[in-house]
mmCIF file of C-alpha atoms in Angstrom:
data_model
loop_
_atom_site.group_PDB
_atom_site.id
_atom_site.type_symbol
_atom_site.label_atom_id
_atom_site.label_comp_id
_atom_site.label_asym_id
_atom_site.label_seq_id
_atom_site.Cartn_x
_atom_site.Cartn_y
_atom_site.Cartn_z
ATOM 1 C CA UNK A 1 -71.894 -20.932 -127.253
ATOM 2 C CA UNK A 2 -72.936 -24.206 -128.715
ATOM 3 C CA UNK A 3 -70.411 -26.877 -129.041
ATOM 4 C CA UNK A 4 -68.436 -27.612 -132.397
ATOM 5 C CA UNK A 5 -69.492 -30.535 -134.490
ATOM 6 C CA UNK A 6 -66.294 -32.510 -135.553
ATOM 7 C CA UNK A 7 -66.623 -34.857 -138.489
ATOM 8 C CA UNK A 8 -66.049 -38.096 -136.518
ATOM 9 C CA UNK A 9 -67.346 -37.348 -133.212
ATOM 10 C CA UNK A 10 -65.498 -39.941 -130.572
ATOM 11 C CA UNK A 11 -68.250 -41.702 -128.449
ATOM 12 C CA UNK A 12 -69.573 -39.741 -125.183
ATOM 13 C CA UNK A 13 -68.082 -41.614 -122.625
ATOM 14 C CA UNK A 14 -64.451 -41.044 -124.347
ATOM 15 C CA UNK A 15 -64.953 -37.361 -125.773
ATOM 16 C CA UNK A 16 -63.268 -34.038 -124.354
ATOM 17 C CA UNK A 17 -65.979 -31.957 -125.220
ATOM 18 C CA UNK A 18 -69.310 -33.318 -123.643
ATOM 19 C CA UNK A 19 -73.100 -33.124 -125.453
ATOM 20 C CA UNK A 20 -74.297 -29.411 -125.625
ATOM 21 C CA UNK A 21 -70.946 -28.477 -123.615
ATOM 22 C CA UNK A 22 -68.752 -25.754 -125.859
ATOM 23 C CA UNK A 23 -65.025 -26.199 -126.357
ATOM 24 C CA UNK A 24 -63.981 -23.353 -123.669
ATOM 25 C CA UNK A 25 -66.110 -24.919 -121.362
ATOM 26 C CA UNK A 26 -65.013 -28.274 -121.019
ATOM 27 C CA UNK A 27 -61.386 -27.097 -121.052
ATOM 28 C CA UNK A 28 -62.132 -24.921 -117.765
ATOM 29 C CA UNK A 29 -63.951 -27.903 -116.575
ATOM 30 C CA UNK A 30 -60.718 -30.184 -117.526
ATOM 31 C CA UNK A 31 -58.906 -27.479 -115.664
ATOM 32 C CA UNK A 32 -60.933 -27.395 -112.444
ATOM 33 C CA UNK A 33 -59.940 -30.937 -111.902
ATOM 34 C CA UNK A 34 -56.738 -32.205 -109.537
ATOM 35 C CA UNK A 35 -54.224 -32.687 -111.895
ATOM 36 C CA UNK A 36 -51.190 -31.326 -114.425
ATOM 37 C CA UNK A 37 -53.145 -32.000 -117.658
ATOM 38 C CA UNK A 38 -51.057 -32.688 -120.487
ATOM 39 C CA UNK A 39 -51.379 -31.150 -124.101
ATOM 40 C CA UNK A 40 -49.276 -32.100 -126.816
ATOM 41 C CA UNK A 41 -49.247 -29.705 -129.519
ATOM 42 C CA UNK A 42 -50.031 -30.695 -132.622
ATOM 43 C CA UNK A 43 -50.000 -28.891 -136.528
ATOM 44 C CA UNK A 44 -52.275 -30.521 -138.481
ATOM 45 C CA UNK A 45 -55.806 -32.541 -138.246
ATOM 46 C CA UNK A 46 -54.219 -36.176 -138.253
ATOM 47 C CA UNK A 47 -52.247 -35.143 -135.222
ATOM 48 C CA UNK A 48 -54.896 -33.378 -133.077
ATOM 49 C CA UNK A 49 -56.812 -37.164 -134.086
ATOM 50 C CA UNK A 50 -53.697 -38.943 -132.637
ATOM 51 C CA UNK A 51 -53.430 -36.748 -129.793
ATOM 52 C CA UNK A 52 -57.087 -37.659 -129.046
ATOM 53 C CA UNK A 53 -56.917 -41.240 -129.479
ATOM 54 C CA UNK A 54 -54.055 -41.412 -127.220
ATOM 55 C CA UNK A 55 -56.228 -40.221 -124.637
ATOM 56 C CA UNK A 56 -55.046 -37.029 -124.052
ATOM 57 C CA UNK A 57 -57.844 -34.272 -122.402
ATOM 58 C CA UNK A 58 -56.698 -31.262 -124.132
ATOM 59 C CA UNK A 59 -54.751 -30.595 -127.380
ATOM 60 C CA UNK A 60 -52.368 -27.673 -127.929
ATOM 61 C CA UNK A 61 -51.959 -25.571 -131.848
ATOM 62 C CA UNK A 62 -48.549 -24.606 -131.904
ATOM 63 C CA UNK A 63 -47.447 -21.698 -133.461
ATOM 64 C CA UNK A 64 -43.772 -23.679 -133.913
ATOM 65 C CA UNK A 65 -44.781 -26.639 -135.169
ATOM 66 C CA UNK A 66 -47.561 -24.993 -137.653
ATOM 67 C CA UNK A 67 -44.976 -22.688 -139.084
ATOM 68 C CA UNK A 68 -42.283 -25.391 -139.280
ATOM 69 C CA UNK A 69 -45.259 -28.094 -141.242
ATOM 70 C CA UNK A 70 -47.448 -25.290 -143.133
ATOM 71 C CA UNK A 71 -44.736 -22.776 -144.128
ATOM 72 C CA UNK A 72 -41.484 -25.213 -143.623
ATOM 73 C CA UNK A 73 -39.716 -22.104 -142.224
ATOM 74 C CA UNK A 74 -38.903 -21.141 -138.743
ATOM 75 C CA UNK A 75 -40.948 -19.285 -135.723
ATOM 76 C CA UNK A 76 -39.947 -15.544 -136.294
ATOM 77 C CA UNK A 77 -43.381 -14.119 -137.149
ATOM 78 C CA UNK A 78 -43.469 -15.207 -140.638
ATOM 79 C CA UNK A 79 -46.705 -17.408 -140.802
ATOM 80 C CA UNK A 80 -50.178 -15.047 -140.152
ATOM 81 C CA UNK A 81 -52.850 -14.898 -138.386
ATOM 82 C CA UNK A 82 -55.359 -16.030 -141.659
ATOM 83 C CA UNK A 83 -53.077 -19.317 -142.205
ATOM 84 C CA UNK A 84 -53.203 -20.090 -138.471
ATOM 85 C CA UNK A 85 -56.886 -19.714 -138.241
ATOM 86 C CA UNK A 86 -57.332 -21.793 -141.423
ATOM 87 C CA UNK A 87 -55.135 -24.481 -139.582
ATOM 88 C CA UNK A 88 -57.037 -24.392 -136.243
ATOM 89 C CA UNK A 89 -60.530 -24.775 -137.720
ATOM 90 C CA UNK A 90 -59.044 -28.396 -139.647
ATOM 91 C CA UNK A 91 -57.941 -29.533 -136.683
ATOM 92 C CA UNK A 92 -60.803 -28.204 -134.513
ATOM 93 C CA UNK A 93 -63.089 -30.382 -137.313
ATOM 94 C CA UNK A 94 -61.185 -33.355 -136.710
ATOM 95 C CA UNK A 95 -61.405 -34.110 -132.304
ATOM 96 C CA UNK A 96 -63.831 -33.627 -129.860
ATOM 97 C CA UNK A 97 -61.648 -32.467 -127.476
ATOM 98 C CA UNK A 98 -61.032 -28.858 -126.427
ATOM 99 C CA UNK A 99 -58.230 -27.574 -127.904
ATOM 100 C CA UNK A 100 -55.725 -24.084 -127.420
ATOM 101 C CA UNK A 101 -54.447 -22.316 -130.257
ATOM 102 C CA UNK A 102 -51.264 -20.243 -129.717
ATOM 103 C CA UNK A 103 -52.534 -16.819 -130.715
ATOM 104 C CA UNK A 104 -48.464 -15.542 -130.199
ATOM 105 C CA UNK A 105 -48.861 -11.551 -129.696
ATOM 106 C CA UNK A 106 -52.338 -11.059 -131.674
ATOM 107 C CA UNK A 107 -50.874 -10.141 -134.819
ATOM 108 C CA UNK A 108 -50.996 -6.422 -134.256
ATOM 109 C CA UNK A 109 -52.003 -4.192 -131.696
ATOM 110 C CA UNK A 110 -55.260 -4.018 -129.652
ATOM 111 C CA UNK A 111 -57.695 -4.248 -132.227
ATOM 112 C CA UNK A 112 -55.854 -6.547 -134.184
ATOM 113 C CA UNK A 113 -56.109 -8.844 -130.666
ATOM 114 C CA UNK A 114 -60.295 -8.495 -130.692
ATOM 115 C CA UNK A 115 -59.967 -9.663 -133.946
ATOM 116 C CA UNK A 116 -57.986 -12.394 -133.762
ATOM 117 C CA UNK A 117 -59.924 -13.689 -130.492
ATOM 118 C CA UNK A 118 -63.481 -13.745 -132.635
ATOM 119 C CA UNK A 119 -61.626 -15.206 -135.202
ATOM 120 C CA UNK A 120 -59.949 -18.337 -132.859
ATOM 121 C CA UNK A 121 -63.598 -18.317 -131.432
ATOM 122 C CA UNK A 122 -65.510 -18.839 -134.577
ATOM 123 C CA UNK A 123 -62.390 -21.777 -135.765
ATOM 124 C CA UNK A 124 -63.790 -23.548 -132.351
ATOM 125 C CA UNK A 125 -60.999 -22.920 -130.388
ATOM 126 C CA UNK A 126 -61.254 -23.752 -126.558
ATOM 127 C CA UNK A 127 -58.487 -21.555 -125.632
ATOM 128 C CA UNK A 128 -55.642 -18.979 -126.859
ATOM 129 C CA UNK A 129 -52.030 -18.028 -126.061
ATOM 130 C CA UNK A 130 -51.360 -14.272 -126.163
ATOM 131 C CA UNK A 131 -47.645 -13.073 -125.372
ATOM 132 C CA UNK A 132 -46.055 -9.747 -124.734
ATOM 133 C CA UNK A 133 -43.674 -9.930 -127.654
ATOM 134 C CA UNK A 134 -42.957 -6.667 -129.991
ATOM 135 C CA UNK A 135 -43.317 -7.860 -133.673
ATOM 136 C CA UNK A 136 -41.484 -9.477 -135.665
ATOM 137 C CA UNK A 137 -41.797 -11.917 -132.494
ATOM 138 C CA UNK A 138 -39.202 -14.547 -131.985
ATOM 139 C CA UNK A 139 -39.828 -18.704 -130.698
ATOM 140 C CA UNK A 140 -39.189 -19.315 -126.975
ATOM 141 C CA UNK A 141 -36.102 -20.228 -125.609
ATOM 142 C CA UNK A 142 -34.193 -18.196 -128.624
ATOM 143 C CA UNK A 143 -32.057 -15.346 -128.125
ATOM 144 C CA UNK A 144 -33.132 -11.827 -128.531
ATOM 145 C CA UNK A 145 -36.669 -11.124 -127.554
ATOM 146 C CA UNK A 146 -38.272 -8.438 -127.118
ATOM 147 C CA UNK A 147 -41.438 -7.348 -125.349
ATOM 148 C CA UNK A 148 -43.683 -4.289 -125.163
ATOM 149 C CA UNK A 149 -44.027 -1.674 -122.158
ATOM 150 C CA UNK A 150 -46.262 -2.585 -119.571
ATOM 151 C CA UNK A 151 -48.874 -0.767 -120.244
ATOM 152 C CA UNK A 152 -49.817 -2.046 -123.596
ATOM 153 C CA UNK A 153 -49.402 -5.471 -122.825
ATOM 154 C CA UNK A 154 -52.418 -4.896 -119.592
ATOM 155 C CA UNK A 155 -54.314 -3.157 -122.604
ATOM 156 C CA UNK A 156 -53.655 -6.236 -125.188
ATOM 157 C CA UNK A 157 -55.500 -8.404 -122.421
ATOM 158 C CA UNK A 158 -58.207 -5.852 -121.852
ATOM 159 C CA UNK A 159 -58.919 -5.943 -125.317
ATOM 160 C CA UNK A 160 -59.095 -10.066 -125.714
ATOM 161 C CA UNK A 161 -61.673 -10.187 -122.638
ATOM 162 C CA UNK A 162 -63.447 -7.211 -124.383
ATOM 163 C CA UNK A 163 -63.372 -9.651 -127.379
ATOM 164 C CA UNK A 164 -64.832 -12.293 -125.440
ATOM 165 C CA UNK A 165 -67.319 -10.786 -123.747
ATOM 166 C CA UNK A 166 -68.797 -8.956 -127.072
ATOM 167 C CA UNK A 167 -68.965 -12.529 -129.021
ATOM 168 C CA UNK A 168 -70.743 -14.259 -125.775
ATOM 169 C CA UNK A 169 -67.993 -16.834 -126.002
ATOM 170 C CA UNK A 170 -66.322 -17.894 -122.621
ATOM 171 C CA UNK A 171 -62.781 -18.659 -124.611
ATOM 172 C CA UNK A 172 -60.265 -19.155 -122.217
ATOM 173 C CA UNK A 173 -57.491 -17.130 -122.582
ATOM 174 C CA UNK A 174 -53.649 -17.740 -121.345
ATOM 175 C CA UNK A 175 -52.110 -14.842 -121.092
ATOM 176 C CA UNK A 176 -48.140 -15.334 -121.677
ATOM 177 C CA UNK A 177 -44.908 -13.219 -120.785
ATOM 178 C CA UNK A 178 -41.432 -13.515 -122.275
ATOM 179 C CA UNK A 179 -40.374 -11.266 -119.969
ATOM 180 C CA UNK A 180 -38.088 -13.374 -118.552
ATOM 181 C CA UNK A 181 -35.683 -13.540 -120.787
ATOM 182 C CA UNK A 182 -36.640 -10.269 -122.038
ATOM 183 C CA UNK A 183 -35.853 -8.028 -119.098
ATOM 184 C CA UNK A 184 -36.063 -10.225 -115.861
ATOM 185 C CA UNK A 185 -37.619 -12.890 -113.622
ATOM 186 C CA UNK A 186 -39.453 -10.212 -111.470
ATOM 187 C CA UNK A 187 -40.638 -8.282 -114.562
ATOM 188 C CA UNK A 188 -42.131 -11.227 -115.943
ATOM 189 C CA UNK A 189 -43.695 -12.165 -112.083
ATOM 190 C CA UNK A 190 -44.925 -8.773 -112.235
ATOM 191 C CA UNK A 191 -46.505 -8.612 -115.831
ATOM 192 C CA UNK A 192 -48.768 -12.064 -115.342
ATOM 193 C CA UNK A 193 -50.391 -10.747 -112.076
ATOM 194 C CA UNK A 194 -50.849 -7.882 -113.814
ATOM 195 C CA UNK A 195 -52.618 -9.723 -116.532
ATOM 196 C CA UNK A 196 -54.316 -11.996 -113.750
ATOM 197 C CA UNK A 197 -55.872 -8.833 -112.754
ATOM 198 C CA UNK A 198 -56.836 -7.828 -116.367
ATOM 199 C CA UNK A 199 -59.068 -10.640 -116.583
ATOM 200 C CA UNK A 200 -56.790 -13.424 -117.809
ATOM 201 C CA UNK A 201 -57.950 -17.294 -116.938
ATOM 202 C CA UNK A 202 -54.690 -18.847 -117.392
ATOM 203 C CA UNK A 203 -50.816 -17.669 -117.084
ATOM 204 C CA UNK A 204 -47.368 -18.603 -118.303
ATOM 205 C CA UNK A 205 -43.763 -17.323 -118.310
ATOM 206 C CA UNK A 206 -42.085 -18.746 -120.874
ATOM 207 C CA UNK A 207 -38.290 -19.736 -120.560
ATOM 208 C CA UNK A 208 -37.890 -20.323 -116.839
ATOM 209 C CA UNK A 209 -34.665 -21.488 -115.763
ATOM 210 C CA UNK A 210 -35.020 -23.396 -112.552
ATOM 211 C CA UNK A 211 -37.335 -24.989 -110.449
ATOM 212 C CA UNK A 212 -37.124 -22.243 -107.909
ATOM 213 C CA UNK A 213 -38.496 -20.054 -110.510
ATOM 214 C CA UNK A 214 -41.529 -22.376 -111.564
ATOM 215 C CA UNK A 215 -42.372 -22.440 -107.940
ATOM 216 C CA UNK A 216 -42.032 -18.335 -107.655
ATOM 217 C CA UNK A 217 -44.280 -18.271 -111.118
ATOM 218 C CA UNK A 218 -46.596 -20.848 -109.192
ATOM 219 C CA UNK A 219 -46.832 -18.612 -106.208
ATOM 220 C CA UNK A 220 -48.470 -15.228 -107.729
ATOM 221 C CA UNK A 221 -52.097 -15.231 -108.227
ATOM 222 C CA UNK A 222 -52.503 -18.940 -106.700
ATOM 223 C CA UNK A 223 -56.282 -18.688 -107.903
ATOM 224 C CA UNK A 224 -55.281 -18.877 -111.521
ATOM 225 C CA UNK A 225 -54.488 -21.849 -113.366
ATOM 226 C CA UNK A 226 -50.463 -22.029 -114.307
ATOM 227 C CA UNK A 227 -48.913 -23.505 -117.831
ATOM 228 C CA UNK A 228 -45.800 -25.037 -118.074
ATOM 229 C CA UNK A 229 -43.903 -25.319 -121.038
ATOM 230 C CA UNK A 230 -41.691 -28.657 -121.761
ATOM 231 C CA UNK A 231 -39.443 -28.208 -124.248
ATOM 232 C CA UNK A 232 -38.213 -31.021 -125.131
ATOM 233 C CA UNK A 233 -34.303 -32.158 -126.669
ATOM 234 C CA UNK A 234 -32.379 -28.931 -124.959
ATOM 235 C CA UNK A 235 -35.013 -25.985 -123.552
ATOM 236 C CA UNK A 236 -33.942 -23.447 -120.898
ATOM 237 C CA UNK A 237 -36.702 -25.113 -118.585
ATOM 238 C CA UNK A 238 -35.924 -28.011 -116.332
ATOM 239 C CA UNK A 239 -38.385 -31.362 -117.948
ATOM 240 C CA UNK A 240 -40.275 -32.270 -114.895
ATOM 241 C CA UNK A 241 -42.957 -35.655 -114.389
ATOM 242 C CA UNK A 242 -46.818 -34.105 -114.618
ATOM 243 C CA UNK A 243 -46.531 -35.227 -111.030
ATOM 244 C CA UNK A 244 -43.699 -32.981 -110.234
ATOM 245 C CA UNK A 245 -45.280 -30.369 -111.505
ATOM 246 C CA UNK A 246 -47.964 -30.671 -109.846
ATOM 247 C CA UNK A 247 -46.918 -30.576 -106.700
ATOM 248 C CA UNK A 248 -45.675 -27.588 -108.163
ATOM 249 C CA UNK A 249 -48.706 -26.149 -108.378
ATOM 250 C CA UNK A 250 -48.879 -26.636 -112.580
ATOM 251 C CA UNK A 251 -52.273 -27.560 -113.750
ATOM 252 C CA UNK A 252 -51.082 -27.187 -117.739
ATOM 253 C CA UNK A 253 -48.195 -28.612 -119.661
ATOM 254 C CA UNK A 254 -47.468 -28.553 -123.135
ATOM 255 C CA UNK A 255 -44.782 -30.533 -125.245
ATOM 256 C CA UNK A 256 -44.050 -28.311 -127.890
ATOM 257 C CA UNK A 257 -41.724 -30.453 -130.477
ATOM 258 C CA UNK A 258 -42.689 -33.868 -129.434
ATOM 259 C CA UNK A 259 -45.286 -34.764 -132.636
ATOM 260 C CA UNK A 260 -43.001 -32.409 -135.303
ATOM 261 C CA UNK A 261 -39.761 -33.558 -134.122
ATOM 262 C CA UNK A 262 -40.511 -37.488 -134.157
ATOM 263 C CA UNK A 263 -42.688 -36.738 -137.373
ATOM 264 C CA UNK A 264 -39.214 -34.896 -139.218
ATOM 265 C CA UNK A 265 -37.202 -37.663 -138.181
ATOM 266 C CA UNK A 266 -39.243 -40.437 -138.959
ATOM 267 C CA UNK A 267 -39.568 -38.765 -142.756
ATOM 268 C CA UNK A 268 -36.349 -38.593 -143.135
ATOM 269 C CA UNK A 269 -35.511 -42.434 -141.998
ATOM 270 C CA UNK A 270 -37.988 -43.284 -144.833
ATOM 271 C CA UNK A 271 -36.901 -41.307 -147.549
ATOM 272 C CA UNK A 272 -33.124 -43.024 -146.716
ATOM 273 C CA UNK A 273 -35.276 -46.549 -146.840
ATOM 274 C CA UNK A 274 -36.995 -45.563 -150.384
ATOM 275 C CA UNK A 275 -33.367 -44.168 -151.764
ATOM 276 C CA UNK A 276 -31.688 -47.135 -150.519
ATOM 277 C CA UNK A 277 -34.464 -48.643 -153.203
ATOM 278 C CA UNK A 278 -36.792 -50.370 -150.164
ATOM 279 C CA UNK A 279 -39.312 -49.286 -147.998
ATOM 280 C CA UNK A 280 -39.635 -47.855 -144.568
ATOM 281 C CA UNK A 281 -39.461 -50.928 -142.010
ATOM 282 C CA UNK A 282 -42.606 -52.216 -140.435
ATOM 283 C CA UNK A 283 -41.431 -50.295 -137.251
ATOM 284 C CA UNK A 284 -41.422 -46.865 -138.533
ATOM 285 C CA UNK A 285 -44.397 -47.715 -141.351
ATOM 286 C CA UNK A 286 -48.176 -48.707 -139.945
ATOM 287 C CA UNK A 287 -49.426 -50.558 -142.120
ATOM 288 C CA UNK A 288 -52.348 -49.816 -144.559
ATOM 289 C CA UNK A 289 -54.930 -51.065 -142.789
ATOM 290 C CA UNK A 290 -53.784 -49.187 -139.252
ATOM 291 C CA UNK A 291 -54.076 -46.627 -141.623
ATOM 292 C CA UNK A 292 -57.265 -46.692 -142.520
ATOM 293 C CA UNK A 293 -58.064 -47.155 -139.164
ATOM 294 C CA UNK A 294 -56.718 -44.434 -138.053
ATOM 295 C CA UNK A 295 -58.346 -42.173 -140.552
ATOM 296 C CA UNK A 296 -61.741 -43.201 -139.927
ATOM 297 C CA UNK A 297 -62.273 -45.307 -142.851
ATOM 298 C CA UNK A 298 -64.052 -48.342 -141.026
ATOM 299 C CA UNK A 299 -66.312 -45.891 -139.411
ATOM 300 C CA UNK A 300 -67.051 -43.741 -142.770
ATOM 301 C CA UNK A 301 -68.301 -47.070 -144.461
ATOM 302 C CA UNK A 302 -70.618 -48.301 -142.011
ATOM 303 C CA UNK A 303 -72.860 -44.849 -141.835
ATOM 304 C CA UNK A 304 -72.446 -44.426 -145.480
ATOM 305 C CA UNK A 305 -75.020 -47.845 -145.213
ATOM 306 C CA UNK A 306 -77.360 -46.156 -143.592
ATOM 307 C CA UNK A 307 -78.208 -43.993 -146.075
ATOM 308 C CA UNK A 308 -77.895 -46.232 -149.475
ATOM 309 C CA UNK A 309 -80.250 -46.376 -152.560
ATOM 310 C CA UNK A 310 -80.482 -48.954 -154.546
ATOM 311 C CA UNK A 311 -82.640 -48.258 -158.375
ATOM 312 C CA UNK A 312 -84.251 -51.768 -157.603
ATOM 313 C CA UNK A 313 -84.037 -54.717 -154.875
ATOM 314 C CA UNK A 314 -81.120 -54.523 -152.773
ATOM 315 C CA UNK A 315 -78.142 -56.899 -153.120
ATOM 316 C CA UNK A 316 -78.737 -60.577 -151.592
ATOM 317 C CA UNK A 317 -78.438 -60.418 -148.054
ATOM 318 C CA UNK A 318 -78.192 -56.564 -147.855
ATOM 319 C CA UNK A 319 -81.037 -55.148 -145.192
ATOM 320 C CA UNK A 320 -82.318 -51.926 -146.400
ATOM 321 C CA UNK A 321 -80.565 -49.701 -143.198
ATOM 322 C CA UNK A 322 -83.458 -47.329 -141.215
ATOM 323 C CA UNK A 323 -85.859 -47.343 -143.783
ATOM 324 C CA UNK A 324 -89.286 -49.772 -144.795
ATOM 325 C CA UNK A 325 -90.231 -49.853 -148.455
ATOM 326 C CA UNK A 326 -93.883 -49.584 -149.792
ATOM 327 C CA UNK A 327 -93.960 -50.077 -153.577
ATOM 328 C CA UNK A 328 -97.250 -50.091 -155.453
ATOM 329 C CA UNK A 329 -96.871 -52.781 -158.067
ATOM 330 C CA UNK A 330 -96.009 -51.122 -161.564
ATOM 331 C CA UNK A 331 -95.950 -52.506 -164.822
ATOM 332 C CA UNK A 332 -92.753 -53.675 -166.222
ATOM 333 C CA UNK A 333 -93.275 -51.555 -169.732
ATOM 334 C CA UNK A 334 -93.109 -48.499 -167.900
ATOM 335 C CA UNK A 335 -91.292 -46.228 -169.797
ATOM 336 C CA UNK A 336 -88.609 -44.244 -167.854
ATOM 337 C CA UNK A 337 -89.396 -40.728 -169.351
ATOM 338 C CA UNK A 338 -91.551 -39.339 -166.714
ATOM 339 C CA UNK A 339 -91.499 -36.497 -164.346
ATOM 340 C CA UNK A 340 -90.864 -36.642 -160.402
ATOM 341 C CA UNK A 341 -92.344 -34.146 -157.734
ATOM 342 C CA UNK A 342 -91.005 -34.903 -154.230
ATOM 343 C CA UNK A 343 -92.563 -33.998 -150.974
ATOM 344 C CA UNK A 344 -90.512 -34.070 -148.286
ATOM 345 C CA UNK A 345 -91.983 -34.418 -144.644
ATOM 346 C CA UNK A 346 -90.608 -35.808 -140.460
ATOM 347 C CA UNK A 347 -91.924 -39.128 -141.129
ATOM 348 C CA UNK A 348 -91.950 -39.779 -144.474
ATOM 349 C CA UNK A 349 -91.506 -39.150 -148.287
ATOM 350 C CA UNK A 350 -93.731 -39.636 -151.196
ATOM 351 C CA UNK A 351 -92.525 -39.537 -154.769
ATOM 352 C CA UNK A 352 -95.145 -39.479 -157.328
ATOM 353 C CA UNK A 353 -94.673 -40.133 -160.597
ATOM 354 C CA UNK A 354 -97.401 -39.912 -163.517
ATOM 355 C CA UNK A 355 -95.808 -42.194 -166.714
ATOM 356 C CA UNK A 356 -97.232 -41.985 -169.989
ATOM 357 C CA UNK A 357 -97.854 -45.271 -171.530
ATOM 358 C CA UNK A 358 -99.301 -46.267 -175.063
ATOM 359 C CA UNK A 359 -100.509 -42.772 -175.486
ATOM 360 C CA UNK A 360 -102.278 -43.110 -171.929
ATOM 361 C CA UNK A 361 -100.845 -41.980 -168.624
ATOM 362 C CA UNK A 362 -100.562 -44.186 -166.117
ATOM 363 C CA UNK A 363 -100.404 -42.926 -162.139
ATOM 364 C CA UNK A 364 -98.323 -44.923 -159.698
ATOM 365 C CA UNK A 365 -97.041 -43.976 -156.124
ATOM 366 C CA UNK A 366 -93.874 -45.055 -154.281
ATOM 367 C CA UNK A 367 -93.918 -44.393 -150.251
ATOM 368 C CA UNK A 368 -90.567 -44.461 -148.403
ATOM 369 C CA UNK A 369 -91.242 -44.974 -144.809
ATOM 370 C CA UNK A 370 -89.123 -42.991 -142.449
ATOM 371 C CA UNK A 371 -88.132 -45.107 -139.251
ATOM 372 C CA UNK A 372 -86.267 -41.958 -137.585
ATOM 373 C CA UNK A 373 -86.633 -38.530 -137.054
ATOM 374 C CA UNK A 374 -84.527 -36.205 -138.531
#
């Protein structure tokens, strides 16, 4: 499949995603390469942008921090699979590079799953996160989860490559196990070579303890890339360097709360500022013009030139951007109710107009040069 075309694509010697290359495959082709590649997760459209400026390879959709900024409620189950599809396609729009949505147990059962793969395809998704979890699901590292047998978890992978393979896409697809804290360490080790087998391109336990068990995880189906999960400010898993984990044998990690965390608490040290009855300091508060920047606004009003109109000579000193301008000299009595039939062609456009005039009609041409091709 083609690639996606984000709004402000970043320039091709800095972008993710390379010309004609699609989303899934410049994340396996991130993936191929030595390396732990980290993957922030983001919620929204400005992060994914930060993420990207930052110079990060690969952004990550959390299903935590989307529920906590869309819904402001926690990661039970409660936000859907239409609200996080709607989310990944804004932020897909906004980067050029590949980025994984977490999918969390396909939002029903098998069929449900080939739909929500064709749907996280079609938002421009490079990658998703299916888990074993029964529904209502519950957010990693929490208490109480539960999974489903065996047997329909193999089948809930079966059906996303199924998915894949009918929409042409080459999506990659991380197949995740809660297992762990579910039932046990060797159920878990069990279940993702088990989904290894089933077709999966990626794997991840959530929730392991120690790094004896990252380097057990590590050890089944070497072949297959591994995801680790840093949860940061108090997770069950140990926060390892990307070079630790590496040597590990990681060649994923995520940082789940990072962007929402910082963002909550950097809200609510400006809404103490503006109560206090000032403003946030200059070193929580960019100011407006690294705001702009950020946003794109630099870059939105230099191609808006290119393609400006002016009813009569340009402004003093303003070049006319891309296009040459052959006007026919017309009288200045021309009288401005007239009719206009445009022809539209690769090189250029004509506009003629016939004017009546003094009970006479008058016939004038105006040529617009085109110095590209569309």
């Amino acid at each position: 499949m083609a690639g996606r075309c984000p709004y402000f694509a970043m320039e091709e010697s800095s972008r993710g995603i390379r010309s004609g290359e699609s989303p899934a495959a410049a994340l396996r082709r991130i993936l191929s390469t030595p390396g732990a590649h980290q993957a922030p997760c983001c919620y929204d459209a400005l992060g994914a942008r930060l993420v990207e400026r930052a110079g990060f390879p690969i952004g990550f959709m959390g299903g935590f921090c989307v529920s906590a900024a869309r819904l402001g409620l926690p990661d039970v189950g409660l936000i859907s699979y239409g609200e996080m599809v709607d989310q990944g396609r804004l932020i897909n729009e906004a980067v050029s590079i590949p980025v994984i949505g977490d999918g969390d147990n396909g939002y029903g059962n098998s069929m449900n799953i080939k739909r929500t793969i064709k749907g996280y395809i079609n938002a421009g998704f490079a990658g998703i996160m299916l888990e074993d979890q029964v529904a209502p699901k519950a957010c990693g590292h929490t208490e109480g989860r539960k999974v489903i047998s065996r047997e329909e978890a193999i089948m809930h992978i079966k059906a996303a490559v199924d998915a894949r393979k009918e929409s042409g896409s080459d999506i990659v697809i991380v197949a995740r196990s809660d297992a762990r804290q579910a039932i046990s360490l060797d159920e878990a080790l069990w279940r993702v070579k088990a989904f290894a087998d089933a077709g999966a391109d990626a794997l991840f336990i959530d929730a392991l303890a120690s790094v004896e068990e990252m380097k057990a995880f590590c050890a089944v189906a070497p072949e297959v890339p591994k995801m680790a999960n840093m949860l940061e400010g108090g997770g069950k898993t140990p926060i390892l360097s990307p070079a630790e984990l590496e040597e590990i044998g990681f060649r994923l990690v995520v940082y789940p709360l990072s962007l929402v965390g910082v963002s909550m608490r950097a809200m609510q040290d400006a809404l103490v500022a503006i109560k206090d009855g000032g403003v946030p300091p200059p070193s929580i508060l960019p100011s407006f013009q690294e705001i702009k920047d950020t946003l794109g606004f630099g870059r939105y009003y230099k191609e808006e030139k290119q393609y400006q109109v002016w009813n009569s000579s340009p402004p003093s000193g303003q070049p006319i951007t891309g296009f040459s301008l052959a006007l026919q000299t017309l009288p200045s009595t021309l009288n401005p109710n007239h009719t206009d039939i445009a022809e539209f062609g690769w090189a250029r456009m004509r506009m003629y107009q016939n004017t009546k005039l003094d009970g006479g009609e008058i016939g004038c041409q105006c040529r617009l040069e085109d110095s590209y091709k569309h």
